[in-house]
């Protein structure tokens, strides 16, 4: 039996990117809502809940991202060349934002008194990071990279005036607020904190409509920008249909104040179906039309070694993550704040 | 400035900033592992408080370490895309493993910091330090194998400009891996032990809270014990390094030592100033025959000179100064830690005890100087493989990105590191300035000193 490395590689990476989207959204959104509630004076209601969740898990969020970009360069080294060259500036800006957020979150959490400016720093950068990272996905659709004799260039003006590009950026920002408010509703309900639940539920319901609208724009933008991909996406219409169905269930449950846990699972499914639908319809290209997974996969020996290490790594990671979740996510006393640390 | 130089400056800047936090990241877990163990074993709340205070400060530095590590991880692809395209074929494996090690550490660190009082049996909490130490040390190990590959490539056949028959494991276990991993890990442990010794010494010199004296003396003793052992291991690692350089990278050793003529009975050159034109060294301290002895344990060892290396493959000669600094600072820390124990042993007769103010000043210098030694050592290692990015196969000037905007990127990152560095110091100073250890001990472990009484014990956050 031969293992099909290119499929293993892309599946693994795409799954990790999906997990990063969910976890980072919760993280970034929570930071933003924390700042927003400070401005509106609701912080005494919600901030303790947010910090109870974020404190033990913030170190892990970043790792999902590192895992993804180390993995993609490992499995498909050409991505380092094409995306590395074109993303020098956008990538550096994303890195700077990511650093400010990560560092100031910790600075503020462990400083003797919290500062509003620091809340603002990590709250606002948290919304800009997904926007800047999503540029990489936009570029991968093709049409923004020009290959010349000297090397490759990013067509910056093309990117700046692209409806598709902007719709993806807004999708990233809105998704962050949507996913994180959904999660915080579940977490606050688990803590049996009625006030906090009401507040987060309102935020969630506010963000449902923009989420629906922006996804339509992304589809329209894609149709104009990369018809081939759009055609291909239609072959997977049922995935996007399931995604919409999951969203409707989630909104219904949260609106009726029931089963917040199930509701959050539905939100995850909503993004899961859409994300994998987008991913599958993109294949075989990682960066259209330069990087095709069947021709740019790393040499066989390395692919084999990476797959083995990945399997062994998961054996180690999954129990550890389960332990982390059991201690800080599903431990009722901890979530309620009754547990001394 | 040409693109390659800007790229090098930016990478160098990121790495010199990151290595401070990376060293802390590798070294500190060992420290709180030892302290917490002592505390539980001796039922002494001083040690437990120490472990906890160090862990608290560590969290802040971890945050900066994580973000700068993320930066360098991506920057490699952004600044050196051709290198990573090649690297993906050969070094992806250790990079991937490093991510796992770091993942493992991050998960358990989160658990460790927030479960001080969750366990009935205190040893269960101590057990959490094991995965943290393993994860952080393995991170260093894997990433050092990548750097070793760049110095001594192995694990492939080079046919017509193509890499064929790639063996990822052989690339990881290239000739310089063992020596360099050993050197990196023990120096990280050593540096952090001395950093903590510096804190104890400074606190003993400038007592703000008189009741903390006992606490800092205990701390100093533990740190000096770890320090002296790791510093001796570092000495050993240095000796291994000289021998491996002689075998594998003679041009690097020759540049360290301003050694121009291939000869046996080669002298070791310390300090001095070089006139590059005439190849004359002035004001140096010359130790006859020692270079040959270092390189091969015998005065008859023939050491390759720079004049036998092609002109365009010679490393910059400035690295000799880094070599001097590294060796001198490392030796200083070793010497001081030995002095500490000598003073301790002989205090009955000499009336100078190990906490004499003059000695405290000497201890206080060990931490910063060890950090400078780390920086000097990395500058030495990295500049010493110039002009190659993968020695013998790919030049730095061929690997740098074609994209515009490197200059502005450099400025932005320089500002970022300045801001992060300053804020990090500010937060750390504030965290410990107005809180005596004794006060924290009582709040965590109660008057009786070991078990929290009112259940408020162990809150990491104010």
Short mmCIF file of C-alpha atoms in Angstrom, two decimals, chain B residues 37-311:
data_model
loop_
_atom_site.label_atom_id
_atom_site.label_comp_id
_atom_site.label_asym_id
_atom_site.label_seq_id
_atom_site.Cartn_x
_atom_site.Cartn_y
_atom_site.Cartn_z
CA UNK B 37 11.48 19.56 44.62
CA UNK B 38 13.62 20.95 47.45
CA UNK B 39 10.61 22.73 48.90
CA UNK B 40 8.46 19.60 49.01
CA UNK B 41 11.27 17.36 50.17
CA UNK B 42 12.37 19.64 52.98
CA UNK B 43 8.86 20.96 53.63
CA UNK B 44 10.36 24.44 53.37
CA UNK B 45 8.03 27.13 52.08
CA UNK B 46 10.98 29.33 51.16
CA UNK B 47 11.86 27.11 48.25
CA UNK B 48 8.24 26.72 47.20
CA UNK B 49 7.77 30.48 47.24
CA UNK B 50 10.93 30.88 45.21
CA UNK B 51 9.75 28.38 42.59
CA UNK B 52 6.45 30.16 42.40
CA UNK B 53 7.85 33.66 42.14
CA UNK B 54 10.25 32.56 39.43
CA UNK B 55 7.42 30.82 37.56
CA UNK B 56 5.37 34.00 37.79
CA UNK B 57 8.09 36.13 36.25
CA UNK B 58 8.81 33.41 33.72
CA UNK B 59 5.31 33.69 32.26
CA UNK B 60 6.01 37.21 31.09
CA UNK B 61 9.28 36.26 29.44
CA UNK B 62 7.63 33.22 27.83
CA UNK B 63 5.18 35.54 26.10
CA UNK B 64 8.02 37.49 24.51
CA UNK B 65 9.86 34.27 23.72
CA UNK B 66 6.80 32.85 21.98
CA UNK B 67 6.21 35.89 19.81
CA UNK B 68 9.85 36.35 18.84
CA UNK B 69 10.09 32.63 18.11
CA UNK B 70 7.08 32.92 15.84
CA UNK B 71 8.75 35.87 14.14
CA UNK B 72 11.98 34.06 13.41
CA UNK B 73 10.11 30.97 12.25
CA UNK B 74 8.25 32.93 9.60
CA UNK B 75 11.01 35.41 8.90
CA UNK B 76 13.18 32.60 7.59
CA UNK B 77 10.71 32.14 4.74
CA UNK B 78 10.14 35.87 4.28
CA UNK B 79 13.79 36.89 4.08
CA UNK B 80 15.44 33.72 2.80
CA UNK B 81 12.79 32.06 0.59
CA UNK B 82 15.34 30.15 -1.49
CA UNK B 83 16.98 28.75 1.58
CA UNK B 84 13.67 27.55 2.96
CA UNK B 85 12.75 26.03 -0.36
CA UNK B 86 15.92 23.98 -0.08
CA UNK B 87 15.47 23.61 3.67
CA UNK B 88 11.99 22.22 3.23
CA UNK B 89 13.56 19.31 1.39
CA UNK B 90 16.11 18.64 4.12
CA UNK B 91 15.50 20.30 7.50
CA UNK B 92 11.72 20.29 7.71
CA UNK B 93 11.82 17.33 10.09
CA UNK B 94 13.59 18.96 13.07
CA UNK B 95 11.62 22.17 12.56
CA UNK B 96 8.42 20.16 12.74
CA UNK B 97 9.65 18.29 15.80
CA UNK B 98 10.51 21.55 17.48
CA UNK B 99 6.92 22.67 17.07
CA UNK B 100 5.74 19.54 18.84
CA UNK B 101 8.19 19.99 21.68
CA UNK B 102 7.07 23.55 22.10
CA UNK B 103 3.41 22.55 21.94
CA UNK B 104 3.96 19.98 24.65
CA UNK B 105 5.71 22.53 26.85
CA UNK B 106 3.08 25.23 26.29
CA UNK B 107 0.22 22.95 27.35
CA UNK B 108 1.88 21.81 30.55
CA UNK B 109 3.12 25.27 31.40
CA UNK B 110 -0.45 26.52 31.29
CA UNK B 111 -1.51 23.71 33.60
CA UNK B 112 1.48 24.16 35.93
CA UNK B 113 0.94 27.85 36.50
CA UNK B 114 -2.73 27.50 37.40
CA UNK B 115 -2.83 24.39 39.53
CA UNK B 116 -0.53 25.20 42.45
CA UNK B 117 -3.17 24.34 44.99
CA UNK B 118 -5.30 21.88 43.11
CA UNK B 119 -3.54 18.72 44.20
CA UNK B 120 -3.74 17.06 47.58
CA UNK B 121 -0.32 15.57 47.06
CA UNK B 122 2.21 18.30 46.27
CA UNK B 123 4.38 15.89 44.30
CA UNK B 124 1.66 15.62 41.66
CA UNK B 125 2.12 19.29 40.90
CA UNK B 126 5.88 18.87 40.80
CA UNK B 127 5.45 16.09 38.21
CA UNK B 128 4.17 18.73 35.79
CA UNK B 129 7.65 20.24 35.65
CA UNK B 130 8.93 17.10 33.91
CA UNK B 131 7.09 17.64 30.60
CA UNK B 132 7.95 21.34 30.77
CA UNK B 133 11.66 20.64 31.14
CA UNK B 134 11.57 17.94 28.47
CA UNK B 135 9.64 20.16 26.06
CA UNK B 136 11.78 23.24 26.51
CA UNK B 137 15.06 21.37 26.30
CA UNK B 138 13.99 19.35 23.27
CA UNK B 139 13.00 22.59 21.53
CA UNK B 140 16.57 23.74 21.94
CA UNK B 141 17.90 20.37 20.80
CA UNK B 142 15.85 20.24 17.59
CA UNK B 143 16.48 23.81 16.58
CA UNK B 144 20.19 23.38 17.20
CA UNK B 145 20.25 20.42 14.82
CA UNK B 146 18.91 22.73 12.11
CA UNK B 147 21.66 25.22 12.77
CA UNK B 148 24.22 22.41 12.84
CA UNK B 149 23.06 21.27 9.43
CA UNK B 150 23.75 24.75 8.08
CA UNK B 151 27.30 24.49 9.42
CA UNK B 152 28.05 20.91 8.50
CA UNK B 153 25.55 19.72 5.89
CA UNK B 154 24.99 15.99 5.67
CA UNK B 155 22.34 13.48 4.68
CA UNK B 156 22.09 13.96 0.92
CA UNK B 157 23.97 13.39 -2.33
CA UNK B 158 24.82 16.42 -4.40
CA UNK B 159 24.47 15.61 -8.09
CA UNK B 160 24.56 18.31 -10.80
CA UNK B 161 23.38 21.04 -8.47
CA UNK B 162 20.50 18.93 -7.16
CA UNK B 163 20.05 17.34 -3.76
CA UNK B 164 19.24 13.67 -4.16
CA UNK B 165 18.77 10.66 -1.86
CA UNK B 166 17.83 12.86 1.03
CA UNK B 167 17.98 11.27 4.45
CA UNK B 168 16.26 13.59 6.94
CA UNK B 169 17.57 11.77 10.01
CA UNK B 170 21.17 11.85 8.80
CA UNK B 171 20.75 15.57 8.12
CA UNK B 172 19.63 16.03 11.73
CA UNK B 173 22.46 13.94 13.12
CA UNK B 174 25.17 15.69 11.11
CA UNK B 175 28.77 15.79 12.37
CA UNK B 176 28.39 18.91 14.52
CA UNK B 177 25.02 18.14 16.09
CA UNK B 178 26.10 16.38 19.26
CA UNK B 179 28.72 18.88 20.26
CA UNK B 180 26.56 21.91 19.56
CA UNK B 181 23.44 20.56 21.23
CA UNK B 182 25.41 19.79 24.35
CA UNK B 183 26.99 23.25 24.30
CA UNK B 184 23.71 25.06 23.76
CA UNK B 185 21.79 23.20 26.46
CA UNK B 186 24.37 23.39 29.24
CA UNK B 187 25.13 27.05 28.60
CA UNK B 188 21.42 27.84 28.78
CA UNK B 189 21.13 26.10 32.16
CA UNK B 190 24.31 27.80 33.34
CA UNK B 191 23.26 31.27 32.23
CA UNK B 192 19.92 31.09 33.99
CA UNK B 193 21.44 29.73 37.19
CA UNK B 194 23.77 32.74 37.23
CA UNK B 195 20.97 35.12 36.31
CA UNK B 196 19.09 33.99 39.41
CA UNK B 197 22.29 34.19 41.45
CA UNK B 198 22.60 37.79 40.29
CA UNK B 199 19.12 38.53 41.55
CA UNK B 200 19.88 36.99 44.95
CA UNK B 201 23.17 38.86 45.20
CA UNK B 202 21.66 42.21 44.26
CA UNK B 203 18.82 41.70 46.73
CA UNK B 204 21.32 40.87 49.48
CA UNK B 205 23.35 43.98 48.65
CA UNK B 206 20.37 46.32 48.56
CA UNK B 207 18.10 44.97 51.20
CA UNK B 208 14.65 46.47 50.92
CA UNK B 209 12.89 43.87 53.01
CA UNK B 210 15.13 42.75 55.87
CA UNK B 211 12.96 39.69 56.48
CA UNK B 212 13.92 38.35 53.04
CA UNK B 213 17.62 37.87 53.83
CA UNK B 214 17.27 34.21 54.72
CA UNK B 215 15.28 33.58 51.54
CA UNK B 216 17.87 35.14 49.24
CA UNK B 217 20.76 33.34 50.92
CA UNK B 218 19.03 30.03 50.33
CA UNK B 219 18.41 31.05 46.74
CA UNK B 220 22.04 31.99 46.20
CA UNK B 221 23.23 28.63 47.45
CA UNK B 222 20.96 26.64 45.12
CA UNK B 223 21.87 28.79 42.10
CA UNK B 224 25.60 28.58 42.77
CA UNK B 225 25.35 24.80 43.08
CA UNK B 226 23.58 24.50 39.73
CA UNK B 227 25.92 27.15 38.31
CA UNK B 228 29.16 25.45 39.24
CA UNK B 229 28.09 22.09 37.80
CA UNK B 230 26.81 23.52 34.54
CA UNK B 231 29.80 25.83 34.17
CA UNK B 232 32.15 22.84 34.46
CA UNK B 233 30.09 21.03 31.82
CA UNK B 234 30.34 24.12 29.64
CA UNK B 235 34.12 24.01 29.92
CA UNK B 236 33.97 20.43 28.67
CA UNK B 237 31.60 21.44 25.85
CA UNK B 238 34.02 24.18 24.79
CA UNK B 239 36.83 21.69 24.57
CA UNK B 240 34.71 19.34 22.42
CA UNK B 241 33.82 22.28 20.19
CA UNK B 242 37.44 23.14 19.48
CA UNK B 243 38.15 19.55 18.45
CA UNK B 244 35.13 19.30 16.22
CA UNK B 245 35.91 22.64 14.53
CA UNK B 246 39.42 21.47 13.85
CA UNK B 247 38.01 18.36 12.17
CA UNK B 248 34.94 19.77 10.43
CA UNK B 249 35.19 23.55 10.02
CA UNK B 250 38.88 24.48 10.07
CA UNK B 251 38.27 27.90 8.50
CA UNK B 252 36.08 28.86 11.44
CA UNK B 253 38.68 27.86 14.02
CA UNK B 254 41.40 29.69 12.10
CA UNK B 255 39.30 32.86 11.98
CA UNK B 256 38.53 32.61 15.73
CA UNK B 257 42.21 32.45 16.42
CA UNK B 258 43.71 34.69 13.71
CA UNK B 259 45.68 31.68 12.71
CA UNK B 260 47.10 32.30 9.23
CA UNK B 261 49.78 29.72 8.59
CA UNK B 262 49.06 26.00 8.65
CA UNK B 263 51.43 24.58 11.25
CA UNK B 264 51.80 22.29 14.20
CA UNK B 265 52.62 23.67 17.65
CA UNK B 266 50.13 26.44 16.95
CA UNK B 267 49.73 29.18 19.55
CA UNK B 268 46.50 30.18 21.16
CA UNK B 269 45.89 33.90 20.69
CA UNK B 270 43.83 35.75 23.29
CA UNK B 271 42.81 39.39 22.92
CA UNK B 272 44.99 41.65 20.78
CA UNK B 273 44.38 43.82 17.73
CA UNK B 274 44.86 42.71 14.14
CA UNK B 275 46.26 44.53 11.14
CA UNK B 276 44.47 42.63 8.36
CA UNK B 277 46.87 43.78 5.64
CA UNK B 278 50.05 42.46 7.17
CA UNK B 279 48.37 39.72 9.20
CA UNK B 280 50.16 41.02 12.28
CA UNK B 281 48.61 40.82 15.70
CA UNK B 282 49.53 43.36 18.40
CA UNK B 283 49.03 43.47 22.18
CA UNK B 284 47.89 39.89 22.27
CA UNK B 285 48.30 37.27 24.94
CA UNK B 286 49.93 34.35 23.17
CA UNK B 287 49.91 30.92 24.78
CA UNK B 288 52.39 28.71 22.94
CA UNK B 289 51.28 25.34 21.52
CA UNK B 290 47.93 25.42 23.22
CA UNK B 291 45.88 25.72 20.03
CA UNK B 292 47.34 22.45 18.79
CA UNK B 293 46.63 20.83 22.12
CA UNK B 294 43.05 22.12 22.07
CA UNK B 295 42.51 20.94 18.53
CA UNK B 296 43.91 17.45 18.94
CA UNK B 297 45.29 16.86 22.43
CA UNK B 298 48.88 16.95 21.17
CA UNK B 299 51.38 19.66 20.26
CA UNK B 300 51.99 17.90 16.97
CA UNK B 301 48.45 18.51 15.73
CA UNK B 302 48.63 20.46 12.49
CA UNK B 303 46.11 23.31 12.54
CA UNK B 304 44.91 24.64 9.20
CA UNK B 305 45.64 28.33 8.66
CA UNK B 306 43.48 30.90 6.89
CA UNK B 307 45.95 31.26 4.04
CA UNK B 308 44.99 27.77 2.90
CA UNK B 309 41.33 28.77 2.59
CA UNK B 310 40.14 30.48 -0.64
CA UNK B 311 39.79 34.23 -0.15
#
